[in-house]
Short mmCIF file of C-alpha atoms and ligand atoms in Angstrom, two decimals:
data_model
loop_
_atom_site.label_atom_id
_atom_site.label_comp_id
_atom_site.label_asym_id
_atom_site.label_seq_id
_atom_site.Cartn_x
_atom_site.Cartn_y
_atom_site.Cartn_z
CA UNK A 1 0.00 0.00 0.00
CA UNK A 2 1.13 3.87 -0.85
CA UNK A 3 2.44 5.67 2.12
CA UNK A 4 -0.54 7.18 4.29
CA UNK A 5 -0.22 10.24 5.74
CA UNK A 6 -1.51 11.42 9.18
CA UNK A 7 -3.40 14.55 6.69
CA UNK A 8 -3.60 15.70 3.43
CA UNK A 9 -5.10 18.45 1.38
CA UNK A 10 -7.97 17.62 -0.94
CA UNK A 11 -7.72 19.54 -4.28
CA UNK A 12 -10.79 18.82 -6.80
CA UNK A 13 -11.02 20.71 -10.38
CA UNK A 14 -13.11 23.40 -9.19
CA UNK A 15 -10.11 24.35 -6.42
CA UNK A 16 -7.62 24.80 -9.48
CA UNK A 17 -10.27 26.54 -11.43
CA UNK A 18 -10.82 29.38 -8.98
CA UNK A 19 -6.97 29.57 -8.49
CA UNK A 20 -6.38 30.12 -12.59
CA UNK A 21 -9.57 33.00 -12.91
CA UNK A 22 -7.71 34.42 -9.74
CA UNK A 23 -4.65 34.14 -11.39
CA UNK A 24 -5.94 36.08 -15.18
CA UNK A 25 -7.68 38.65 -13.20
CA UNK A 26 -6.67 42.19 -12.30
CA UNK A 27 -6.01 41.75 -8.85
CA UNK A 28 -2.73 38.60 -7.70
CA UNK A 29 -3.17 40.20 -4.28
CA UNK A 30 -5.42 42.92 -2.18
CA UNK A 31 -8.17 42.26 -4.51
CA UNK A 32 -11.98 40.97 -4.72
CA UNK A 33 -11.06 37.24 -3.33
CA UNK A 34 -9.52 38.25 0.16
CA UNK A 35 -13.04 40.06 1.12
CA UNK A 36 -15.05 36.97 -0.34
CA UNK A 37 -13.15 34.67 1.69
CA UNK A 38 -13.34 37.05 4.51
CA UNK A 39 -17.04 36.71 4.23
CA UNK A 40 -17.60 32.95 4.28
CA UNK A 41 -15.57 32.52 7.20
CA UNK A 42 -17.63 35.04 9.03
CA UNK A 43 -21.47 33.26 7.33
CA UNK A 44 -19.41 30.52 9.00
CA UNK A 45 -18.77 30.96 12.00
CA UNK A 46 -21.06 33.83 12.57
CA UNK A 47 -18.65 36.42 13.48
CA UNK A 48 -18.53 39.79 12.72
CA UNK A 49 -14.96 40.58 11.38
CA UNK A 50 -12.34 37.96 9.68
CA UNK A 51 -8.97 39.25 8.94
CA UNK A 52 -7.51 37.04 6.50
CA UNK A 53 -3.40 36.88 6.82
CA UNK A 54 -0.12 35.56 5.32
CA UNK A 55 -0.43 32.30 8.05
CA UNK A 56 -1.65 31.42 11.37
CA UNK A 57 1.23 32.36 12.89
CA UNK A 58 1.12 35.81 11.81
CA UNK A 59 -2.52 35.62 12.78
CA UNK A 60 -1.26 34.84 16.34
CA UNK A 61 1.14 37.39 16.21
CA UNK A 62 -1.41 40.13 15.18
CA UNK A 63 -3.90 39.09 17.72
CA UNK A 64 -1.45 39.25 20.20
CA UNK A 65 -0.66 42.98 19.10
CA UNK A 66 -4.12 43.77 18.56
CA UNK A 67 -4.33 42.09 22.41
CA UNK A 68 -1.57 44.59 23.29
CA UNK A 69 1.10 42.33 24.35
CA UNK A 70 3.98 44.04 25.13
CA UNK A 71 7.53 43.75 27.47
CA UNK A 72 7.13 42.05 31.01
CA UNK A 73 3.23 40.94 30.08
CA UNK A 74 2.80 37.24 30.66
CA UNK A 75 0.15 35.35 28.30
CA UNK A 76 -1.01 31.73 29.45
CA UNK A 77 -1.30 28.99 27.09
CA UNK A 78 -1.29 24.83 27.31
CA UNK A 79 2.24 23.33 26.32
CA UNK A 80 0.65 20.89 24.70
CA UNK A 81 0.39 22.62 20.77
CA UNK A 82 2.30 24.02 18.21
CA UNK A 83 5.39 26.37 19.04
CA UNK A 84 3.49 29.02 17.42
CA UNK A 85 0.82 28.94 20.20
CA UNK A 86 3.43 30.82 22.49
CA UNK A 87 6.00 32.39 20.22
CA UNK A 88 3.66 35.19 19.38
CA UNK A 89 3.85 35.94 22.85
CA UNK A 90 8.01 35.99 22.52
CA UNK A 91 7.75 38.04 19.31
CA UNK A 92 5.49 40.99 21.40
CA UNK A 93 8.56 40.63 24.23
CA UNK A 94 5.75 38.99 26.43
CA UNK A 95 6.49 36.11 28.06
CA UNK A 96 4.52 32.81 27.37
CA UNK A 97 3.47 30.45 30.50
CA UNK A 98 2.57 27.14 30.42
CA UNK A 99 -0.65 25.50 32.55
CA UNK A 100 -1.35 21.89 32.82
CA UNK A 101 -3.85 19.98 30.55
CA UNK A 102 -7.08 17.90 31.38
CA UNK A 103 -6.14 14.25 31.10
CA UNK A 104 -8.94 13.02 28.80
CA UNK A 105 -9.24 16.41 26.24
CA UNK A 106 -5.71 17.24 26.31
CA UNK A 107 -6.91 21.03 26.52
CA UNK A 108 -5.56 23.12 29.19
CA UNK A 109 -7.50 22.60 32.55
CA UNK A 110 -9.03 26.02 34.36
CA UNK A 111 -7.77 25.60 37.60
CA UNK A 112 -4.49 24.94 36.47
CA UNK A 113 -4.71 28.10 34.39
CA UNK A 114 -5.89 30.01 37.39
CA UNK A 115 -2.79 28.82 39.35
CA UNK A 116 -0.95 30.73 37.00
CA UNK A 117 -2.78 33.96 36.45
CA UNK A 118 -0.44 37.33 38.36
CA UNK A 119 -0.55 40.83 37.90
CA UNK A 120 1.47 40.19 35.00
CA UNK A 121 -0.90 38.12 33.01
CA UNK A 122 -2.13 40.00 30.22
CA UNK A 123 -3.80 37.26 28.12
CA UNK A 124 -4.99 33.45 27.78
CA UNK A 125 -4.45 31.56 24.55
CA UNK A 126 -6.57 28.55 24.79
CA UNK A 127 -5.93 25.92 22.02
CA UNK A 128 -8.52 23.37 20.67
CA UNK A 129 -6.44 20.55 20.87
CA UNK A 130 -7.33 17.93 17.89
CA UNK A 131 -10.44 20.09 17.17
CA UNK A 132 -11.88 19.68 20.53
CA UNK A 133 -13.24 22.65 22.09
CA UNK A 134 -11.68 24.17 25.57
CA UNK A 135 -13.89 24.76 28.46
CA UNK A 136 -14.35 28.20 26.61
CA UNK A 137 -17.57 29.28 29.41
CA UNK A 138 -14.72 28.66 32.49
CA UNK A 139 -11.97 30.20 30.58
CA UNK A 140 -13.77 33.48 29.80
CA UNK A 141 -15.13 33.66 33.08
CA UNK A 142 -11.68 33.49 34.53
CA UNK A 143 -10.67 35.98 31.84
CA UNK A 144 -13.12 38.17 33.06
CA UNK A 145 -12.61 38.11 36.61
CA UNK A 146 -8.87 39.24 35.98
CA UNK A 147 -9.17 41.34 33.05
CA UNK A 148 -7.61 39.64 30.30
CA UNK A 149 -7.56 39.19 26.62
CA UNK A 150 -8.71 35.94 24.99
CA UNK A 151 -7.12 34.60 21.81
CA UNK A 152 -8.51 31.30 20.88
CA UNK A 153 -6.19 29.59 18.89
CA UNK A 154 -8.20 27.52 16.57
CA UNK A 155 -5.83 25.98 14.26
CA UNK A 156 -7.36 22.64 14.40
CA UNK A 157 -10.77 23.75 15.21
CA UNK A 158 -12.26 25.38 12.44
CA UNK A 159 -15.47 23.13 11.84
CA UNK A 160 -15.68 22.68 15.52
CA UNK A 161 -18.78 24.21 17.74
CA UNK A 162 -20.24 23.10 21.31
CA UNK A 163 -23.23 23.95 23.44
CA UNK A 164 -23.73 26.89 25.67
CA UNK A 165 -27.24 27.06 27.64
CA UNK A 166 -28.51 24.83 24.56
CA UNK A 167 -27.30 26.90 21.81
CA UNK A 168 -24.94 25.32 19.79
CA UNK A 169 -21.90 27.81 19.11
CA UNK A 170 -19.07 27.49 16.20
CA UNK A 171 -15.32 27.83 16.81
CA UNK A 172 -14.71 31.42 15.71
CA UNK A 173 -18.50 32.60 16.88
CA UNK A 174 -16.71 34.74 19.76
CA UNK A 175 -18.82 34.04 22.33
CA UNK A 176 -16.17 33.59 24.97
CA UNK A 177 -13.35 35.24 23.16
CA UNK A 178 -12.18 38.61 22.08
CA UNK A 179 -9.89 36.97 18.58
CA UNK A 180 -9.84 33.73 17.43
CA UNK A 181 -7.06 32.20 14.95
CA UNK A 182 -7.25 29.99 12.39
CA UNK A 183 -4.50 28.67 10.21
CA UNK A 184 -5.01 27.22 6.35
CA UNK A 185 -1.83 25.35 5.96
CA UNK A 186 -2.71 22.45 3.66
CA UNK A 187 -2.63 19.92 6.51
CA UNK A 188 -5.67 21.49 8.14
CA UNK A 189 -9.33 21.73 7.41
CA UNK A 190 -9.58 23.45 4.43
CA UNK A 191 -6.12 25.49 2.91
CA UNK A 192 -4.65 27.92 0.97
CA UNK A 193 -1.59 26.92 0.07
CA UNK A 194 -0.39 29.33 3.67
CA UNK A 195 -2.70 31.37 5.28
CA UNK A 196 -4.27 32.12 8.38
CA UNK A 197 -7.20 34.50 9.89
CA UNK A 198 -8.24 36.47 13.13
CA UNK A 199 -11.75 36.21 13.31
CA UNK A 200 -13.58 38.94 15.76
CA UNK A 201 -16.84 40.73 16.86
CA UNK A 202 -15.17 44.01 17.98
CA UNK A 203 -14.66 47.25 15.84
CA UNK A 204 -11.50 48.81 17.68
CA UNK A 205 -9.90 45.24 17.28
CA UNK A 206 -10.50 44.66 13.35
CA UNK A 207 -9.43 48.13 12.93
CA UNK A 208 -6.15 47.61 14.77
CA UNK A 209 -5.79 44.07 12.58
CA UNK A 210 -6.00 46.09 9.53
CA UNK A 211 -3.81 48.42 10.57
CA UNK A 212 -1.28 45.80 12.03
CA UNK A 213 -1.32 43.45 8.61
CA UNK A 214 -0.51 46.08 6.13
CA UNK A 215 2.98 48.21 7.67
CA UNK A 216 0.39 50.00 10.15
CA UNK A 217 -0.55 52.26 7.09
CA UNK A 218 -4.01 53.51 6.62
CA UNK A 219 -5.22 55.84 3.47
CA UNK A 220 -8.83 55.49 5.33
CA UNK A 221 -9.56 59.67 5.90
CA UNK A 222 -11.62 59.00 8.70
CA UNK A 223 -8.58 57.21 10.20
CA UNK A 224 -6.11 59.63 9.55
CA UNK A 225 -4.59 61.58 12.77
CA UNK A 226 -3.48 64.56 10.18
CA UNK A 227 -6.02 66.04 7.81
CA UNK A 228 -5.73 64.73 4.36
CA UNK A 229 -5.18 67.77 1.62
CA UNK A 230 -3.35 65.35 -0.94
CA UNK A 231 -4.73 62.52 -3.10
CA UNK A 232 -1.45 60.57 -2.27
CA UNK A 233 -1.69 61.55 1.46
CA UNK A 234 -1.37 58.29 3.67
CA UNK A 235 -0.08 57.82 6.88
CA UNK A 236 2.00 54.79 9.34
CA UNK A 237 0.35 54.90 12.61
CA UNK A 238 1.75 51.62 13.90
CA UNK A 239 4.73 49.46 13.67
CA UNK A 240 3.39 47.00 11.22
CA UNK A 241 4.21 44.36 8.93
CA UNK A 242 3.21 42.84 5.33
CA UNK A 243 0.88 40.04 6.77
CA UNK A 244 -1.22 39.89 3.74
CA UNK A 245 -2.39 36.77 1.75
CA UNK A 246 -2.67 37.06 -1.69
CA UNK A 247 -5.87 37.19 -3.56
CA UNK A 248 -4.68 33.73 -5.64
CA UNK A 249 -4.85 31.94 -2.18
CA UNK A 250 -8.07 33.64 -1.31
CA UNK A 251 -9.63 32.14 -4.67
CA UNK A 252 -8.69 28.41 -3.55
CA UNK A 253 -9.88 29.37 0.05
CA UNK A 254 -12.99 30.68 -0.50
CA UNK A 255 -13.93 27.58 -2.56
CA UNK A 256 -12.56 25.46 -0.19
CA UNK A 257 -15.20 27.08 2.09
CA UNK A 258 -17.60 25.36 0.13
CA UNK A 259 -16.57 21.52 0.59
CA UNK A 260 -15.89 22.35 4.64
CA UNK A 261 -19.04 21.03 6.11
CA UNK A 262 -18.29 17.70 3.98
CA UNK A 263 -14.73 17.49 5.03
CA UNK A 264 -15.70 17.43 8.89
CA UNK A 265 -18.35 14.80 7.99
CA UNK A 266 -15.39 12.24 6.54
CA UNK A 267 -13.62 13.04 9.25
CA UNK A 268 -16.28 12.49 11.90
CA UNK A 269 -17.20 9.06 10.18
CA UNK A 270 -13.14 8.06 10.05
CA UNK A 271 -12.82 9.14 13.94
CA UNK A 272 -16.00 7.17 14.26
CA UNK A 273 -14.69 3.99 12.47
CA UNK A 274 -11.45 3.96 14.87
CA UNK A 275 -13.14 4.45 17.75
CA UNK A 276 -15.38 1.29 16.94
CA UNK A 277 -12.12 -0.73 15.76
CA UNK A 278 -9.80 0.10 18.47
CA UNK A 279 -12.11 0.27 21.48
CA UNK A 280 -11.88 -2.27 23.98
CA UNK A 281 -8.00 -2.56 23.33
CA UNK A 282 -6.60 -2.81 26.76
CA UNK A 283 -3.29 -1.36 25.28
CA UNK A 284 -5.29 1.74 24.13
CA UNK A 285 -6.13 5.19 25.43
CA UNK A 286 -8.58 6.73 22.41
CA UNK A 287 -10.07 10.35 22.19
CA UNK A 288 -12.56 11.73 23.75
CA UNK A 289 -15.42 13.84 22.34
CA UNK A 290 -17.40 15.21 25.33
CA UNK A 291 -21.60 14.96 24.65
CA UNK A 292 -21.18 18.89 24.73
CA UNK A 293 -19.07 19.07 21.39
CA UNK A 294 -18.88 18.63 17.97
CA UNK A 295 -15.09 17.81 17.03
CA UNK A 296 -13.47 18.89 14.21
CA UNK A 297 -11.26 15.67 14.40
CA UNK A 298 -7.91 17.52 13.46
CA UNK A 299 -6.48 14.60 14.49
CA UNK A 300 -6.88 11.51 15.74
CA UNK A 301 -4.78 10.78 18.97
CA UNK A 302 -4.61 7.31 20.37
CA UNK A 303 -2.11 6.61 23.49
CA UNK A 304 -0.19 3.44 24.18
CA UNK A 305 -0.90 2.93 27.55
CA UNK A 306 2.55 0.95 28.67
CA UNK A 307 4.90 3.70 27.75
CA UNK A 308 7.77 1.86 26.97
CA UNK A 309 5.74 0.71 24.53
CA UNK A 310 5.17 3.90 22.12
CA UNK A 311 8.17 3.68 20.30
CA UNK A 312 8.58 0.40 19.47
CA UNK A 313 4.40 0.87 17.95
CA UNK A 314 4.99 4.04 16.40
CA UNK A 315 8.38 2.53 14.29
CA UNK A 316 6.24 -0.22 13.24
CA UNK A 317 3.35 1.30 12.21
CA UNK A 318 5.73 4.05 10.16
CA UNK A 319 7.33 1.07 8.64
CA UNK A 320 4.51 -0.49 7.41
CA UNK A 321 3.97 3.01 5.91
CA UNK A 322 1.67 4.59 7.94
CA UNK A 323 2.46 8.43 8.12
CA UNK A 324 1.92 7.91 12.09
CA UNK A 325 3.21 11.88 13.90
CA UNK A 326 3.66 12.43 17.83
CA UNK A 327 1.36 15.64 18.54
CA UNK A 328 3.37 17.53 19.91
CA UNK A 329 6.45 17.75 22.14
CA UNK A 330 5.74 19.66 25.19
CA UNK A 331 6.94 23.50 24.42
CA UNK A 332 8.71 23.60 27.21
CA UNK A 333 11.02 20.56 27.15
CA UNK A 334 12.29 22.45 23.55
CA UNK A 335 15.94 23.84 24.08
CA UNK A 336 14.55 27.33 23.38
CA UNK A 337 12.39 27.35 25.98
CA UNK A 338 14.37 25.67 28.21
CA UNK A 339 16.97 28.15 27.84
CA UNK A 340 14.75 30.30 29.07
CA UNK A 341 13.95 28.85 32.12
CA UNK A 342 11.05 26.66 31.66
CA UNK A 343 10.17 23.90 33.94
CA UNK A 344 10.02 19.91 32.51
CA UNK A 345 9.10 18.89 35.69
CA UNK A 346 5.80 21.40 36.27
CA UNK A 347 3.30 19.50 34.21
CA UNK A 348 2.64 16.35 34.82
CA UNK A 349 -0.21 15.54 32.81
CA UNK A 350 1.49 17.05 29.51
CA UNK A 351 4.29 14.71 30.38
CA UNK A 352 2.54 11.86 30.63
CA UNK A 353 0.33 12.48 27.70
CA UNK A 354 3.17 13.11 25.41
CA UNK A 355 5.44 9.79 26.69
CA UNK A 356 2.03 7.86 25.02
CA UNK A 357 0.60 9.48 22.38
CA UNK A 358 0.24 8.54 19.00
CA UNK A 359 -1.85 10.40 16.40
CA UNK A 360 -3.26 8.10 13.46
CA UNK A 361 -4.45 9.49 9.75
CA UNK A 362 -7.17 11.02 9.47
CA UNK A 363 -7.88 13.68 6.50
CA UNK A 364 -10.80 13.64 3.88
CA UNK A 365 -8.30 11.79 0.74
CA UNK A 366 -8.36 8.94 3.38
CA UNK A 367 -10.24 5.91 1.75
CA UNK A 368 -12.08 3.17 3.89
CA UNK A 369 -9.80 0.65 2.88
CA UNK A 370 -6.69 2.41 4.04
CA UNK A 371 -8.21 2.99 7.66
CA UNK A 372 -9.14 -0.31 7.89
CA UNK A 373 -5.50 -1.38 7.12
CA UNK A 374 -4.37 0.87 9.64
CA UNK A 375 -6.71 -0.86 12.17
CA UNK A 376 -5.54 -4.46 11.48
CA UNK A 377 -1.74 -3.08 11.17
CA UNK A 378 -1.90 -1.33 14.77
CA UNK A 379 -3.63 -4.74 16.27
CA UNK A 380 -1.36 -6.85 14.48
CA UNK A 381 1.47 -4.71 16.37
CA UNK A 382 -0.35 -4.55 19.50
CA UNK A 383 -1.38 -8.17 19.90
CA UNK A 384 2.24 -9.37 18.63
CA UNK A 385 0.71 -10.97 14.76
C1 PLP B 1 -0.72 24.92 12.40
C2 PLP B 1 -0.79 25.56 13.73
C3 PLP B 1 -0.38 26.88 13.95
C4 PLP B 1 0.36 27.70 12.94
O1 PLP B 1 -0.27 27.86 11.74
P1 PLP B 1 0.60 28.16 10.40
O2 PLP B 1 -0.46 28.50 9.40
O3 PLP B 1 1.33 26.91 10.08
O4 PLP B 1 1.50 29.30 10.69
C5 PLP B 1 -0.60 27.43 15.20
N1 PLP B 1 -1.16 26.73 16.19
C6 PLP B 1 -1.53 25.44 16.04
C7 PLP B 1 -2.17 24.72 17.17
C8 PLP B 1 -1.34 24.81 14.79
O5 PLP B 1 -1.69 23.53 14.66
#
């Protein structure tokens, strides 16, 4: 069998057709496309704003501007995620801190996050881990109690909603956030070759996105500090930088859009097929999905319960050529981080979760036939065959 990987982009004929009108228009970048991808991720999600962006990680690092993170200002996040999650804390000169995760979700837990909150905490960065919401109602209520900025980083959760008081609320909605991020690298839910977005309800925020993506120049009159009495008159009103996507990437986006919805459902029915195959596996630790969510099912995380056990299961199942990944290494046990002073020893859950996890394939190119293989080559492993 081909090599599987854990994901994969799914590119039909009517992705490369929007790409080559994009490309013999007017407009490569800054044009009609970026504002009509803009749109469908707010008819979405139901937000108000969407700030489309070079890549999530500049989305981060925008929020966290917008968020005004600056020297000495600490911003909490779970060390279980991308890098990215806390270098756009670094990048503002803030500095990132790590809380503890819940066992089963993998997302960070409230009451370690509380532990951690000083009068130098500035923000929380709350990451759907897998496409699994956080325990966004606790986490905002914290927020509020203390005063501080949410950023929901949403990289694997767009697709992803849960209920509040028996309304059912998407990823990016806002309801217990002032920014969330999404990222469009092709190994998440829908791409764009790179690309990211800050999604928003609040005016002063999208302004200060705009601003923020584009050198911190505004032509807007109504924006300008100085009067405008030339045509050519525009002014920089912020450090910025050139975050901008181009409008090529905003064609394949915005008809990505489309096929979203169908996307989660293949991934929902593979996460539902492993989770039928695998349970019952005394080896095993699968995913949860709590009856209060709807999972984007970013990935697909099992964990080998004997530890010393991962390694030797993870080789095996790459060399029967299943793209198998570890999601992630703890941030803080990275020599970066540890260079700057970060615990190992302060997390015990992340630890533990990390010494056993696997993540399987699980992407909408993924056939039945290659999931099942993946399910007899893990229990063939697992039971010795
Ligand atoms: C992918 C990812 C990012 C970064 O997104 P890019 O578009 O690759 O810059 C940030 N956070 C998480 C959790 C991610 O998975």
């Amino acid at each position: 069998m081909k090599f599987i990987p854990y994901s994969h982009q799914a590119i039909n004929s009517a992705d490369i057709k929007a790409v080559v009108k994009a490309l013999k228009s007017e407009w490569l970048t800054q044009g009609p496309n970026v504002q009509k991808f803009e749109k469908s991720l707010c008819v979405y999600t139901k937000a108000k704003y969407a700030v489309a962006v070079s890549s999530g990680t500049a989305a981060l690092h925008l929020a966290c501007l917008a968020a005004g993170i600056k020297k000495n200002n600490e911003v909490i996040t779970s060390p279980i995620t991308f890098v990215a999650s806390a270098n756009c804390v670094l990048y503002c000169g803030g500095k990132p801190v790590f809380a503890d995760v819940y066992e089963d979700t993998v997302n960070i837990n409230p009451k370690e996050l509380e532990k951690r909150i000083n009068k130098r905490t500035k923000a929380i960065i709350p990451v759907h881990f897998a496409g699994h919401p956080c325990a966004m109602a606790d986490i905002y209520r914290l927020a509020k109690k203390h005063n501080l900025a949410v950023i929901e980083d949403a990289a694997h959760a767009l697709g992803s909603s849960y209920l509040h008081k028996g309304k059912r609320i998407k990823i990016g909605a806002g309801k217990h956030s002032d920014m969330t991020v999404f990222s469009f690298h092709p190994l998440k839910a829908i791409t764009t070759g790179e690309g990211g977005a800050i999604l928003t309800n609040s005016k002063t925020l999208y302004d200060r996105l705009l601003l923020f993506r584009s050198h911190g120049i505004t032509k807007d009159g109504a924006k300008l500090k100085r009067k405008k009495s030339e045509n050519w008159y525009y002014e920089m009103q912020e450090l910025g930088y050139n975050y901008r996507i181009s409008d090529i990437q905003c064609a394949l986006g915005a008809n990505q859009m489309k096929r979203l919805d169908r996307f989660m459902k293949i991934r929902q029915s593979i996460a539902a097929y492993y989770q039928k195959e695998l349970r019952n596996i005394e080896e095993l630790i699968l995913p949860v999905q709590s009856p209060r969510v709807r999972s984007a099912w970013h990935l697909y995380t099992i964990r080998v319960n004997s530890l010393s056990k991962r390694k030797k299961v993870f080789q095996k199942l790459r060399a029967a050529g299943i793209g198998v990944q570890v999601h992630y290494i703890p941030i803080y046990q990275q020599p970066y981080y540890q260079a700057l002073k970060h615990q190992k020893n302060a997390y015990p859950i992340a630890n533990k979760y990390y010494d056993s996890a696997i993540s399987l394939p699980i992407h909408p190119s993924l056939s039945t036939k290659q999931v099942a293989y993946v399910c007899k080559t893990l229990k063939g492993i697992l039971y010795g065959r």
